[in-house]
């Protein structure tokens, strides 16, 4: 097909890491030299007012990198269109702020693009207000490069006067003309103003080599691959179609083939090299460990994105540890059912798990068995005491690919998996024994009796596998709480913290009877859930409360049901005993309309988790959302608002729904529990309560959420906080100041709440402190 070029535009593209470095380097730029800089600003109609404002923004951005003083850099500006107009000469404004303020006040003039005439103006009058010729002169042309006349001759004459010319494209520039205007080499003198940081950096980088002072310590000009992109609008021959034409014969027409064209936009890429100043940044030293990704935050700060199981410090140290003493044996499926790919995935999972939890002083002993038709124990329990040697042994494991005889394997490890010999004959090895089954294929022999045999011998069974073998794993463990299921292969690695908790929960007590906690349940009571399933959700809340000690000093529970609008069944401080709470839960109504989880979370934030409604400063706060996944579209922002104020959002979803949408509400896979059916909800109660109780042990910010009422400001102090009130008084700014009184603030100790007595006096009670066991 015939292609005709009509219009082109170009941009500079580089990878995101380089763009970040360029922006960071801009904070250190300061061109300090005796220098006259004159901006030639295109103010024609082809630019338009919007792009003209972007040109002004770029000019101001460049001024940030110039040491503007009477004896150093001076700046002037000419706006050109049909005729050039001097906006201000170089000797008018002698501080950086004065120049930037004047640039902001420049008004778009409009007219034709007479670039050649503007250059002749400079040839005739020189740099208005400039110094003598001993001071280097720099001309910065900001234009779309669409001049009405020829610019070649005046451009050459300007450069012959030893004026350094930079051409900066704006809007959809004609790059060929800009290259004619610019000094050589053009790749160091032509830029795109659409990315002001990049263009300012490039211009500064070029000046550094000839005029400006040296770059900051450690900073240097580097070339890097970049890409010039041209978006061409082309005329393309689409084909020939029948058309009718005149004929020499009167009153007759004849058929013919006529060409048919269409317009099309084509992106053309031109690989190039760009020269930019890059400064050392904190991520260059690779501070993040254990596979963490370093994300720079300016010139001297950074944070690490850590893999699951890491984040014990800012550098991704292991955050998990098996502080519990156990004898642990991984029973790994090596049959044809899991495939070589699945076997390698299990090896990687084992390595990641051990890296995360195995320290020098770890009290656990770990081994690995693998099975197909037969069972082998290549790594005995307790054989390795350090992670490095363990890794090498795991690498040496080979895939066998036979049949899947899980039942036989379970019996074998029960008999032979823990034959560790005590160091001293009179020392009894009485550590709990845990078997973790890793499988993704259904067993070819019965597993139920074999699993009972294992459990009768005092072994604790945990099953880890895909949803495909969920039922069989539950049969093996005898308890859904001891079953860890992943939805996709990558999700397996996100289960490491959960597995660690399972292993260490062998002898731990249920619930958190001694932990201070403010807990709110948000229960979906919409038509999408239905009355029957709503009653199941209500029963779940009913049975969950038994895991907590309900009173003002330990656990407070609130219940909110929601459809299109939320409804508070009871607030945090309404009931102070388990029996009263039980009766109140049974009164929770089914609403039956559309669901809006977002409005429920907003309601909890503003009307439940507040000091006015019984929330206690210095006590951990958790919201548990029970839903079928409907009406979650508006819930992400309110959930984030709760988290920002120190309130954990835990999402329990029943049935099929979109995981990504729910993850945005939960904020982390650790706070999202997906259950296939309402019948299975009861089996997950221990798991959900355990995760809530873990949160109850974490440190608390006394000012999150803000305990001060009426827009009071919470200020942390040693061992407590105080509320700074305006027009109100009292410990939490709860009483309006009467005329003539002065505002006061009170200091409160941590873990305290205010109670109003019959005499009107306020008393402070301190909740008991609890340490992590």
XYZ file of C-alpha atoms in Angstrom:
773
model
C 0.000 0.000 0.000
C 1.022 3.613 -0.612
C 1.928 5.467 2.607
C 2.116 9.278 2.763
C 3.584 11.054 5.827
C 1.278 13.733 7.174
C 2.126 14.582 10.805
C 4.700 13.376 13.347
C 5.407 13.764 17.035
C 8.208 12.385 19.166
C 8.839 11.581 22.789
C 11.828 10.280 24.683
C 11.182 6.994 26.503
C 13.497 5.317 29.017
C 12.997 2.580 31.598
C 11.294 3.552 34.875
C 14.396 2.961 36.999
C 16.408 5.469 34.935
C 13.551 7.993 35.059
C 13.570 7.722 38.859
C 17.324 8.318 38.978
C 17.020 11.313 36.657
C 14.343 12.896 38.865
C 16.389 12.278 42.035
C 19.507 13.820 40.469
C 17.491 16.951 39.640
C 17.315 17.745 43.363
C 21.116 18.196 43.450
C 21.532 20.196 40.230
C 22.920 23.706 40.512
C 24.609 25.272 37.492
C 26.837 27.930 39.052
C 28.843 30.027 36.557
C 28.895 33.442 34.895
C 26.265 32.719 32.267
C 23.601 34.615 30.277
C 20.542 32.444 29.542
C 17.858 33.730 27.167
C 14.590 31.833 26.703
C 12.901 32.109 23.290
C 9.312 31.058 24.011
C 6.939 30.073 21.174
C 3.602 31.829 21.780
C 1.937 31.058 18.426
C -1.551 29.652 17.820
C -0.093 26.278 16.757
C 1.219 25.883 20.318
C -2.053 26.820 22.003
C -2.541 28.174 25.508
C -2.263 24.777 27.259
C 1.125 23.902 25.764
C 2.290 27.481 26.318
C 1.636 27.012 30.046
C 3.667 23.770 29.944
C 6.499 25.713 28.275
C 6.421 28.201 31.167
C 6.467 25.289 33.633
C 9.566 23.865 31.946
C 11.322 27.263 32.019
C 10.577 27.552 35.748
C 11.804 23.997 36.323
C 15.097 24.820 34.616
C 15.512 27.930 36.767
C 15.589 25.613 39.805
C 18.850 24.174 38.435
C 20.426 27.606 37.775
C 22.358 29.622 40.367
C 20.598 32.913 39.521
C 22.532 35.840 41.013
C 23.897 39.138 39.592
C 27.441 37.761 39.279
C 26.465 34.219 38.240
C 23.522 33.173 36.047
C 21.216 35.833 34.588
C 17.956 34.997 32.806
C 15.864 36.850 30.218
C 12.882 35.891 28.060
C 11.440 36.708 24.630
C 8.020 35.454 23.484
C 7.662 35.142 19.720
C 4.812 34.502 17.310
C 4.146 36.851 14.360
C 6.678 39.258 15.935
C 9.130 38.845 18.812
C 8.216 40.513 22.128
C 10.737 41.105 24.931
C 9.096 39.891 28.154
C 12.039 40.893 30.368
C 15.779 41.521 29.748
C 18.582 39.670 31.507
C 19.307 42.463 33.989
C 15.722 42.910 35.292
C 15.419 40.132 37.893
C 18.454 38.995 39.822
C 17.096 36.255 42.140
C 15.682 32.860 41.297
C 12.297 33.531 42.899
C 11.852 36.864 41.102
C 12.516 35.212 37.721
C 10.105 32.326 38.406
C 7.357 34.688 39.593
C 7.782 36.825 36.447
C 7.609 33.749 34.178
C 4.294 32.757 35.786
C 2.809 36.174 34.902
C 3.643 35.940 31.165
C 0.469 36.016 29.007
C -0.046 33.938 25.841
C -0.050 36.279 22.792
C -0.933 34.094 19.779
C -0.111 34.583 16.115
C 1.859 32.782 13.406
C 5.127 30.915 14.091
C 7.880 33.211 12.803
C 10.936 31.525 14.340
C 13.269 32.941 11.693
C 12.159 36.499 12.481
C 12.808 35.906 16.211
C 16.352 34.667 15.463
C 17.034 37.747 13.290
C 15.848 39.900 16.217
C 18.529 38.302 18.403
C 21.151 38.727 15.647
C 20.255 42.400 15.426
C 19.872 43.292 19.118
C 21.914 40.594 20.850
C 20.961 39.356 24.331
C 18.888 42.251 25.830
C 20.430 43.302 29.139
C 23.307 40.843 28.720
C 26.906 41.288 29.750
C 29.954 41.516 27.475
C 30.966 38.762 25.099
C 33.316 37.204 27.689
C 30.257 35.699 29.414
C 28.968 32.544 27.657
C 25.547 32.973 26.064
C 22.923 30.209 26.002
C 19.737 30.409 23.923
C 16.909 27.994 24.858
C 14.214 27.780 22.179
C 10.940 26.163 23.324
C 8.758 25.542 20.257
C 6.769 22.974 18.272
C 9.192 23.577 15.381
C 6.531 24.513 12.824
C 7.904 27.784 11.521
C 6.159 29.714 8.736
C 9.436 30.565 7.049
C 12.921 29.106 6.704
C 15.066 29.000 9.849
C 18.227 27.463 8.391
C 20.245 30.628 7.603
C 19.502 32.623 10.796
C 20.081 29.471 12.901
C 23.565 29.048 11.391
C 24.345 32.751 11.929
C 23.299 32.592 15.599
C 25.569 29.601 16.230
C 28.449 31.304 14.381
C 28.322 33.974 17.108
C 29.297 31.232 19.593
C 25.834 31.167 21.144
C 24.986 27.688 22.489
C 21.490 26.830 21.235
C 19.166 24.280 22.868
C 15.934 23.328 21.078
C 13.188 21.992 23.333
C 10.118 20.462 21.683
C 6.614 21.057 23.055
C 3.230 19.618 22.060
C 3.718 17.666 18.733
C 7.099 19.040 17.615
C 8.618 18.891 14.160
C 11.920 17.354 15.202
C 13.770 17.962 11.931
C 13.469 21.749 12.348
C 14.473 21.603 16.019
C 17.630 19.721 15.051
C 18.445 22.476 12.519
C 18.064 25.090 15.277
C 20.146 23.263 17.911
C 23.920 23.215 18.407
C 25.986 20.115 17.654
C 25.855 17.337 18.703
C 22.084 17.527 18.377
C 21.363 14.494 20.637
C 22.776 16.577 23.522
C 20.992 19.811 22.557
C 17.461 18.670 21.585
C 14.954 17.727 24.312
C 11.249 17.195 24.930
C 9.586 19.583 27.401
C 6.711 17.175 28.044
C 8.955 15.523 30.667
C 10.314 18.617 32.413
C 12.568 16.666 34.820
C 14.231 14.754 32.002
C 14.691 17.804 29.752
C 16.111 19.938 32.583
C 18.505 17.120 33.488
C 19.636 16.729 29.869
C 20.225 20.456 29.429
C 22.152 20.669 32.709
C 24.207 17.588 31.760
C 25.300 19.226 28.499
C 26.172 22.537 30.156
C 28.226 20.779 32.851
C 30.806 19.627 30.301
C 31.495 23.181 29.104
C 30.190 25.958 31.356
C 28.678 24.940 34.696
C 30.523 23.890 37.819
C 31.181 20.194 38.395
C 28.334 17.919 39.408
C 27.683 17.027 43.033
C 30.039 14.438 44.596
C 29.421 11.026 43.099
C 27.140 12.355 40.344
C 28.239 11.896 36.742
C 26.913 12.236 33.225
C 26.009 8.841 31.768
C 24.640 7.776 28.423
C 21.826 5.243 28.473
C 19.647 3.649 25.813
C 16.404 5.502 25.216
C 13.781 5.519 22.526
C 12.425 8.271 20.311
C 8.838 7.506 19.381
C 7.114 9.117 16.423
C 3.354 8.856 16.056
C 2.744 9.255 12.344
C -0.637 9.938 10.787
C -0.488 8.267 7.382
C -2.664 7.934 4.315
C -2.957 4.269 3.363
C -4.350 2.646 0.222
C -7.124 0.357 1.443
C -7.990 -1.157 -1.966
C -9.869 -0.550 -5.203
C -13.635 -0.380 -5.329
C -16.164 -0.162 -8.148
C -17.108 3.406 -8.976
C -19.081 5.044 -11.800
C -17.478 7.447 -14.281
C -18.723 9.488 -17.189
C -18.687 8.163 -20.743
C -18.093 9.732 -24.160
C -21.498 8.475 -25.219
C -24.376 10.793 -24.254
C -26.616 9.680 -21.341
C -24.285 6.792 -20.446
C -21.946 5.952 -17.542
C -19.346 3.255 -17.253
C -18.098 1.191 -14.333
C -14.466 1.484 -13.248
C -12.136 0.697 -10.303
C -11.278 3.635 -8.081
C -8.639 3.686 -5.271
C -9.930 3.991 -1.721
C -7.740 5.551 1.054
C -7.993 5.626 4.851
C -6.101 7.530 7.544
C -4.148 5.615 10.139
C -1.815 6.417 13.069
C 1.402 4.395 13.195
C 3.897 4.336 16.095
C 7.488 4.280 14.834
C 10.334 3.616 17.292
C 13.860 4.951 16.834
C 16.440 3.514 19.300
C 18.777 6.248 20.502
C 21.104 7.225 23.345
C 20.476 9.980 25.868
C 22.977 11.777 28.118
C 21.773 12.484 31.624
C 23.279 13.223 35.047
C 22.791 10.330 37.459
C 23.644 10.514 41.163
C 24.317 7.689 43.620
C 21.155 6.572 45.362
C 20.536 4.400 48.420
C 19.474 1.356 46.372
C 22.830 1.200 44.534
C 24.335 -0.612 47.515
C 21.595 -3.301 47.269
C 20.579 -3.013 50.935
C 17.594 -5.387 50.688
C 18.334 -8.986 51.626
C 16.669 -12.323 50.889
C 15.310 -11.331 47.484
C 13.766 -8.035 48.621
C 13.264 -5.263 46.060
C 14.685 -1.826 46.899
C 12.434 1.159 46.101
C 14.215 4.550 46.348
C 12.472 7.506 47.961
C 14.473 10.531 46.855
C 18.205 10.843 47.388
C 18.780 9.247 50.770
C 15.728 7.185 51.680
C 14.388 3.862 50.461
C 12.156 0.993 51.472
C 12.324 -2.724 50.746
C 9.496 -4.803 49.289
C 10.047 -8.117 51.033
C 8.975 -11.642 50.021
C 6.525 -13.549 52.199
C 8.215 -14.625 55.425
C 10.635 -11.685 55.464
C 10.410 -8.150 56.790
C 11.727 -8.647 60.305
C 13.550 -5.353 59.751
C 13.721 -2.745 56.971
C 16.231 -4.890 55.051
C 13.979 -7.993 54.772
C 15.460 -10.037 57.585
C 13.438 -13.208 58.312
C 10.402 -12.173 60.345
C 9.216 -15.680 61.131
C 10.887 -18.020 63.545
C 10.008 -21.446 64.867
C 10.554 -20.438 68.471
C 8.471 -23.436 69.392
C 10.475 -26.618 69.888
C 9.229 -29.346 67.515
C 10.471 -32.364 65.606
C 9.287 -31.561 62.089
C 9.174 -33.907 59.083
C 8.095 -32.782 55.617
C 6.516 -35.660 53.660
C 6.856 -34.590 50.023
C 4.920 -36.172 47.132
C 7.371 -37.236 44.417
C 4.908 -39.237 42.300
C 3.994 -38.781 38.645
C 0.781 -37.075 39.805
C 2.590 -33.924 40.964
C 4.829 -33.816 37.838
C 8.460 -32.676 37.770
C 7.335 -29.034 37.790
C 5.293 -29.550 40.968
C 8.151 -31.410 42.671
C 10.571 -28.564 41.903
C 7.992 -26.113 43.255
C 7.854 -28.052 46.541
C 11.662 -27.963 46.778
C 11.609 -24.191 46.286
C 8.842 -23.899 48.905
C 10.903 -25.902 51.414
C 13.963 -23.732 50.823
C 11.968 -20.504 51.178
C 10.315 -21.792 54.364
C 13.577 -22.864 55.990
C 15.331 -19.629 55.048
C 12.519 -17.729 56.732
C 12.292 -19.712 59.977
C 15.575 -21.550 60.587
C 17.980 -19.590 62.752
C 21.182 -20.631 64.503
C 19.442 -21.097 67.848
C 16.219 -22.580 66.519
C 14.896 -25.280 68.879
C 13.320 -27.275 66.047
C 14.658 -30.388 64.309
C 13.669 -30.748 60.656
C 13.803 -33.619 58.180
C 12.451 -34.430 54.714
C 10.863 -37.631 53.366
C 9.649 -38.175 49.812
C 7.316 -40.809 48.464
C 5.702 -42.400 45.402
C 5.292 -46.218 45.421
C 8.018 -46.290 48.070
C 9.107 -43.992 50.880
C 12.594 -42.576 51.455
C 13.957 -40.295 54.180
C 16.939 -38.604 52.501
C 17.175 -35.942 55.264
C 16.752 -37.330 58.789
C 15.015 -35.230 61.442
C 17.683 -33.167 63.200
C 20.412 -34.019 60.639
C 21.048 -30.317 59.842
C 21.248 -27.432 62.273
C 21.985 -24.634 59.812
C 19.998 -23.469 56.797
C 22.941 -23.507 54.341
C 23.714 -27.219 54.637
C 19.980 -27.959 54.587
C 19.641 -26.075 51.272
C 22.349 -28.196 49.683
C 20.605 -31.403 50.782
C 17.276 -30.171 49.380
C 18.952 -29.319 46.049
C 20.194 -32.921 45.871
C 16.655 -34.402 46.050
C 15.583 -36.112 42.800
C 12.139 -36.567 41.255
C 11.092 -40.243 40.987
C 7.660 -40.150 39.345
C 5.994 -43.391 40.460
C 2.494 -44.031 41.840
C 0.827 -41.950 44.571
C 0.564 -44.127 47.699
C -0.048 -41.486 50.365
C -1.600 -43.906 52.878
C 1.453 -46.163 52.807
C 3.768 -43.179 53.157
C 1.906 -41.927 56.238
C 2.214 -45.321 57.981
C 5.927 -45.504 57.128
C 6.843 -42.092 58.551
C 4.801 -42.806 61.693
C 6.990 -45.886 62.291
C 10.384 -44.720 60.967
C 10.304 -40.925 60.547
C 11.356 -39.901 64.076
C 14.016 -42.395 65.093
C 16.288 -39.720 66.557
C 18.768 -40.926 69.155
C 19.159 -38.784 72.298
C 22.622 -37.420 72.990
C 22.491 -38.891 76.488
C 20.748 -42.156 77.285
C 18.861 -40.614 80.217
C 17.565 -37.670 78.151
C 14.031 -38.230 76.859
C 13.198 -36.633 73.501
C 9.680 -35.326 74.267
C 9.321 -32.570 71.651
C 5.994 -32.532 69.781
C 6.250 -34.386 66.479
C 4.753 -32.757 63.385
C 4.327 -34.221 59.873
C 3.656 -31.760 57.030
C 2.249 -33.522 53.957
C 2.975 -31.748 50.642
C 0.867 -33.158 47.803
C -1.078 -32.106 44.750
C -2.367 -35.491 43.559
C -5.053 -37.811 44.929
C -3.852 -40.943 46.645
C -4.167 -44.343 44.916
C -4.588 -46.074 48.295
C -6.850 -45.314 51.293
C -5.657 -42.509 53.567
C -8.260 -42.288 56.357
C -7.138 -45.318 58.425
C -3.468 -44.524 57.814
C -4.011 -40.976 59.071
C -5.801 -42.240 62.197
C -2.847 -44.584 62.810
C -0.478 -41.595 62.612
C -2.559 -39.514 64.996
C -2.886 -42.403 67.486
C 0.907 -42.478 67.672
C 0.846 -38.871 68.905
C 1.898 -37.183 65.660
C 0.400 -33.853 64.638
C -0.627 -33.810 60.941
C -0.727 -30.737 58.682
C -1.769 -31.005 55.027
C -0.580 -28.564 52.349
C -1.956 -28.881 48.806
C -4.028 -27.381 46.017
C -7.795 -27.007 46.159
C -7.970 -30.142 43.969
C -7.088 -32.321 47.002
C -8.851 -30.246 49.681
C -11.230 -33.052 50.710
C -8.463 -35.638 50.949
C -6.252 -33.341 53.007
C -9.122 -32.739 55.432
C -9.485 -36.535 55.669
C -5.781 -36.869 56.463
C -5.606 -34.108 59.093
C -9.045 -34.697 60.594
C -9.458 -30.919 61.036
C -9.846 -28.197 58.361
C -7.803 -25.916 60.627
C -4.790 -28.133 59.959
C -5.344 -28.010 56.190
C -3.605 -25.334 54.117
C -4.961 -24.997 50.584
C -3.628 -22.762 47.808
C -5.567 -21.630 44.745
C -2.720 -21.253 42.246
C 0.945 -22.400 42.272
C 2.383 -18.974 43.160
C -0.065 -18.675 46.048
C 1.689 -21.646 47.696
C 4.573 -19.376 48.776
C 2.122 -16.956 50.431
C 1.132 -19.773 52.794
C 4.514 -19.804 54.611
C 3.374 -17.616 57.564
C 0.228 -19.729 57.952
C 2.259 -22.953 57.992
C 4.573 -21.494 60.621
C 1.579 -20.668 62.825
C 0.114 -24.145 62.345
C 3.357 -25.836 63.380
C 3.701 -23.691 66.503
C 0.053 -24.087 67.505
C 0.492 -27.756 68.473
C 0.292 -27.036 72.199
C -1.015 -23.455 72.221
C -4.374 -22.697 73.890
C -7.391 -21.740 71.794
C -8.680 -18.196 71.570
C -7.273 -15.115 73.280
C -9.061 -14.940 76.584
C -6.456 -12.638 78.129
C -5.865 -10.174 75.260
C -7.375 -6.684 75.219
C -9.271 -6.213 71.938
C -11.990 -4.063 70.356
C -13.654 -6.334 67.797
C -16.441 -5.414 65.341
C -18.254 -7.913 63.113
C -19.741 -6.566 59.851
C -22.244 -9.169 58.610
C -23.727 -9.094 55.106
C -27.527 -9.240 55.584
C -28.435 -8.560 51.945
C -30.700 -10.453 49.577
C -27.596 -11.800 47.820
C -26.732 -13.786 50.954
C -30.297 -14.845 51.679
C -32.025 -15.478 55.008
C -30.808 -19.064 55.470
C -27.148 -18.197 54.896
C -27.457 -15.017 56.995
C -28.510 -17.187 59.934
C -25.365 -19.278 59.384
C -23.237 -16.111 59.463
C -25.028 -15.015 62.630
C -24.366 -18.411 64.227
C -20.692 -17.995 63.332
C -20.568 -14.708 65.281
C -22.517 -16.383 68.096
C -20.011 -19.230 68.496
C -16.975 -16.971 67.938
C -17.682 -14.878 71.014
C -16.971 -17.928 73.230
C -13.265 -17.570 72.388
C -13.136 -14.178 74.123
C -13.541 -12.870 77.641
C -16.228 -10.179 77.294
C -15.755 -7.261 79.687
C -14.612 -3.643 79.643
C -10.990 -4.500 80.470
C -10.420 -7.372 78.015
C -12.554 -7.874 74.886
C -15.389 -5.667 73.630
C -17.481 -6.776 70.648
C -19.749 -4.746 68.367
C -22.078 -6.132 65.684
C -23.118 -4.327 62.487
C -25.379 -5.853 59.829
C -25.619 -4.227 56.434
C -27.539 -4.199 53.199
C -27.618 -0.983 51.227
C -27.402 0.803 54.636
C -25.573 -0.321 57.810
C -27.361 -0.995 61.081
C -25.614 -1.215 64.473
C -27.085 -4.150 66.392
C -24.999 -3.245 69.457
C -21.957 -1.040 70.108
C -18.609 -1.987 71.670
C -19.561 -0.907 75.193
C -23.188 -2.098 75.123
C -22.670 -5.571 76.638
C -20.204 -6.505 79.369
C -20.847 -10.235 79.688
C -20.915 -13.244 77.383
C -24.531 -14.077 78.246
C -25.825 -10.577 77.414
C -23.860 -10.603 74.156
C -25.342 -13.975 73.219
C -28.920 -12.735 73.604
C -28.166 -9.592 71.592
C -26.622 -11.511 68.649
C -29.861 -13.479 68.292
C -31.698 -10.187 67.706
C -29.626 -9.234 64.651
C -32.126 -8.591 61.800
C -32.007 -9.817 58.193
C -32.297 -6.746 55.919
C -32.676 -8.325 52.499
C -31.816 -5.504 50.077
C -28.680 -4.789 48.024
C -25.259 -4.941 49.724
C -22.858 -2.030 50.230
C -19.828 -3.104 52.262
C -18.265 0.337 51.743
C -21.052 2.133 53.611
C -20.770 -0.457 56.420
C -17.022 0.131 56.809
C -17.500 3.917 56.745
C -20.173 3.514 59.426
C -17.817 1.412 61.578
C -15.042 3.980 61.163
C -17.186 6.978 62.091
C -19.805 5.523 64.424
C -18.475 2.298 66.014
C -14.676 2.456 66.461
C -14.852 5.791 68.302
C -14.251 6.820 71.901
C -17.866 8.067 72.076
C -19.128 4.546 71.320
C -16.803 2.759 73.735
C -13.601 2.208 71.744
C -10.578 2.206 74.059
C -7.327 4.039 73.253
C -4.285 1.788 73.415
C -6.260 -1.358 72.519
C -5.939 -3.218 69.220
C -8.939 -2.941 66.913
C -10.168 -5.461 64.335
C -13.097 -5.443 61.895
C -14.224 -8.842 60.538
C -16.353 -8.645 57.372
C -18.502 -11.739 56.692
C -19.786 -11.666 53.094
C -20.510 -13.586 49.918
C -18.363 -11.064 48.029
C -21.235 -8.923 46.746
C -21.299 -5.149 47.125
C -17.534 -4.866 47.658
C -16.956 -2.368 44.813
C -17.017 0.638 47.151
C -15.185 -0.980 50.080
C -11.478 -0.594 49.187
C -11.138 3.099 50.127
C -12.999 2.862 53.502
C -10.980 -0.273 54.347
C -7.744 1.604 53.669
C -8.976 4.489 55.837
C -9.524 2.024 58.691
C -6.031 0.539 58.225
C -4.477 4.019 58.106
C -5.986 4.598 61.544
C -4.603 1.384 63.036
C -7.736 -0.767 62.567
C -7.216 -4.164 60.894
C -9.776 -5.255 58.297
C -10.263 -9.020 58.041
C -12.398 -10.326 55.132
C -14.089 -13.734 55.255
C -15.783 -14.514 51.934
C -18.003 -17.496 51.178
C -18.492 -18.778 47.619
C -16.994 -17.868 44.250
C -15.908 -14.256 43.817
C -13.128 -12.106 42.359
C -10.006 -12.432 44.498
C -8.326 -9.204 43.285
C -11.292 -7.076 44.351
C -11.320 -8.635 47.823
C -7.546 -8.316 48.219
C -7.872 -4.558 47.832
C -10.313 -4.554 50.743
C -8.317 -6.936 52.977
C -5.027 -5.240 52.072
C -3.047 -8.513 52.299
C -3.585 -12.241 51.560
C -2.952 -12.828 55.289
C -6.229 -11.044 56.103
C -8.389 -12.718 53.442
C -10.033 -16.114 54.048
C -11.903 -17.720 51.167
C -14.382 -20.509 52.031
C -16.118 -22.553 49.353
C -19.498 -22.973 51.097
C -21.474 -21.783 54.117
C -21.466 -25.375 55.464
C -17.648 -25.213 55.706
C -17.651 -21.914 57.629
C -17.646 -23.654 61.018
C -14.412 -25.482 60.184
C -12.530 -22.221 59.673
C -13.500 -20.605 62.953
C -10.336 -21.659 64.805
C -8.162 -20.312 61.991
C -9.958 -16.939 61.899
C -9.936 -16.539 65.700
C -6.245 -17.410 65.810
C -5.382 -14.692 63.277
C -7.489 -12.151 65.187
C -5.691 -13.094 68.410
C -2.304 -12.631 66.747
C -3.319 -9.047 65.991
C -4.345 -8.527 69.601
C -0.684 -9.046 70.599
C 0.832 -6.472 68.210
C 2.043 -3.012 69.369
C -0.503 -0.179 69.444
C -0.279 3.510 68.520
C -2.283 5.293 71.206
C -3.339 8.020 68.737
C -4.685 5.624 66.068
C -7.580 5.975 65.690
C -7.793 9.487 67.101
C -9.353 9.197 70.592
C -10.019 12.958 70.749
C -13.547 14.143 70.000
C -14.679 17.346 68.309
C -11.583 17.730 66.112
C -9.195 17.543 69.047
C -5.563 16.715 68.223
C -4.005 13.627 69.842
C -0.395 14.140 70.980
C 1.724 11.199 72.148
C 3.717 11.625 75.309
C 5.876 9.406 77.535
C 3.620 6.558 78.637
C 0.401 8.066 77.329
C -1.233 10.744 75.214
C -3.111 14.002 75.606
C -5.882 15.685 73.653
C -5.338 19.273 72.570
C -8.807 20.844 72.407
C -10.181 23.963 70.705
C -13.418 25.255 72.220
C -13.897 21.979 74.122
C -12.465 20.472 77.279
C -12.184 17.152 79.094
C -9.831 14.196 78.608
C -11.205 13.616 75.101
C -12.526 17.123 74.305
C -16.035 15.937 75.103
C -17.379 19.014 76.942
C -17.965 22.405 75.356
C -16.078 25.267 77.020
C -18.435 27.772 78.637
C -17.834 31.434 77.886
C -14.965 32.764 79.960
C -13.307 29.374 80.395
C -10.029 28.494 78.693
C -9.388 25.282 76.746
C -7.520 22.605 78.649
C -5.919 19.313 77.730
C -5.550 16.203 79.823
C -2.842 13.546 79.793
C -4.124 9.977 79.740
C -2.161 6.809 80.434
C -2.159 4.010 77.852
C -4.874 1.319 77.947
C -7.305 3.620 79.727
C -10.891 4.602 79.109
C -13.228 7.120 80.644
C -16.257 6.135 82.723
C -18.937 8.630 83.837
C -20.047 8.098 87.418
C -23.397 9.121 88.887
C -21.739 12.072 90.608
C -20.447 13.451 87.341
C -16.772 12.737 88.151
C -14.637 10.971 85.547
C -12.504 8.013 86.543
C -9.692 6.399 84.571
C -9.306 2.653 84.614
C -6.242 0.889 83.270
C -6.695 -2.316 81.299
C -4.226 -5.050 82.276
C -1.094 -5.216 80.138
C -0.277 -8.544 78.535
C 2.970 -9.798 77.141
C 3.368 -12.080 74.145
C 3.905 -15.668 75.162
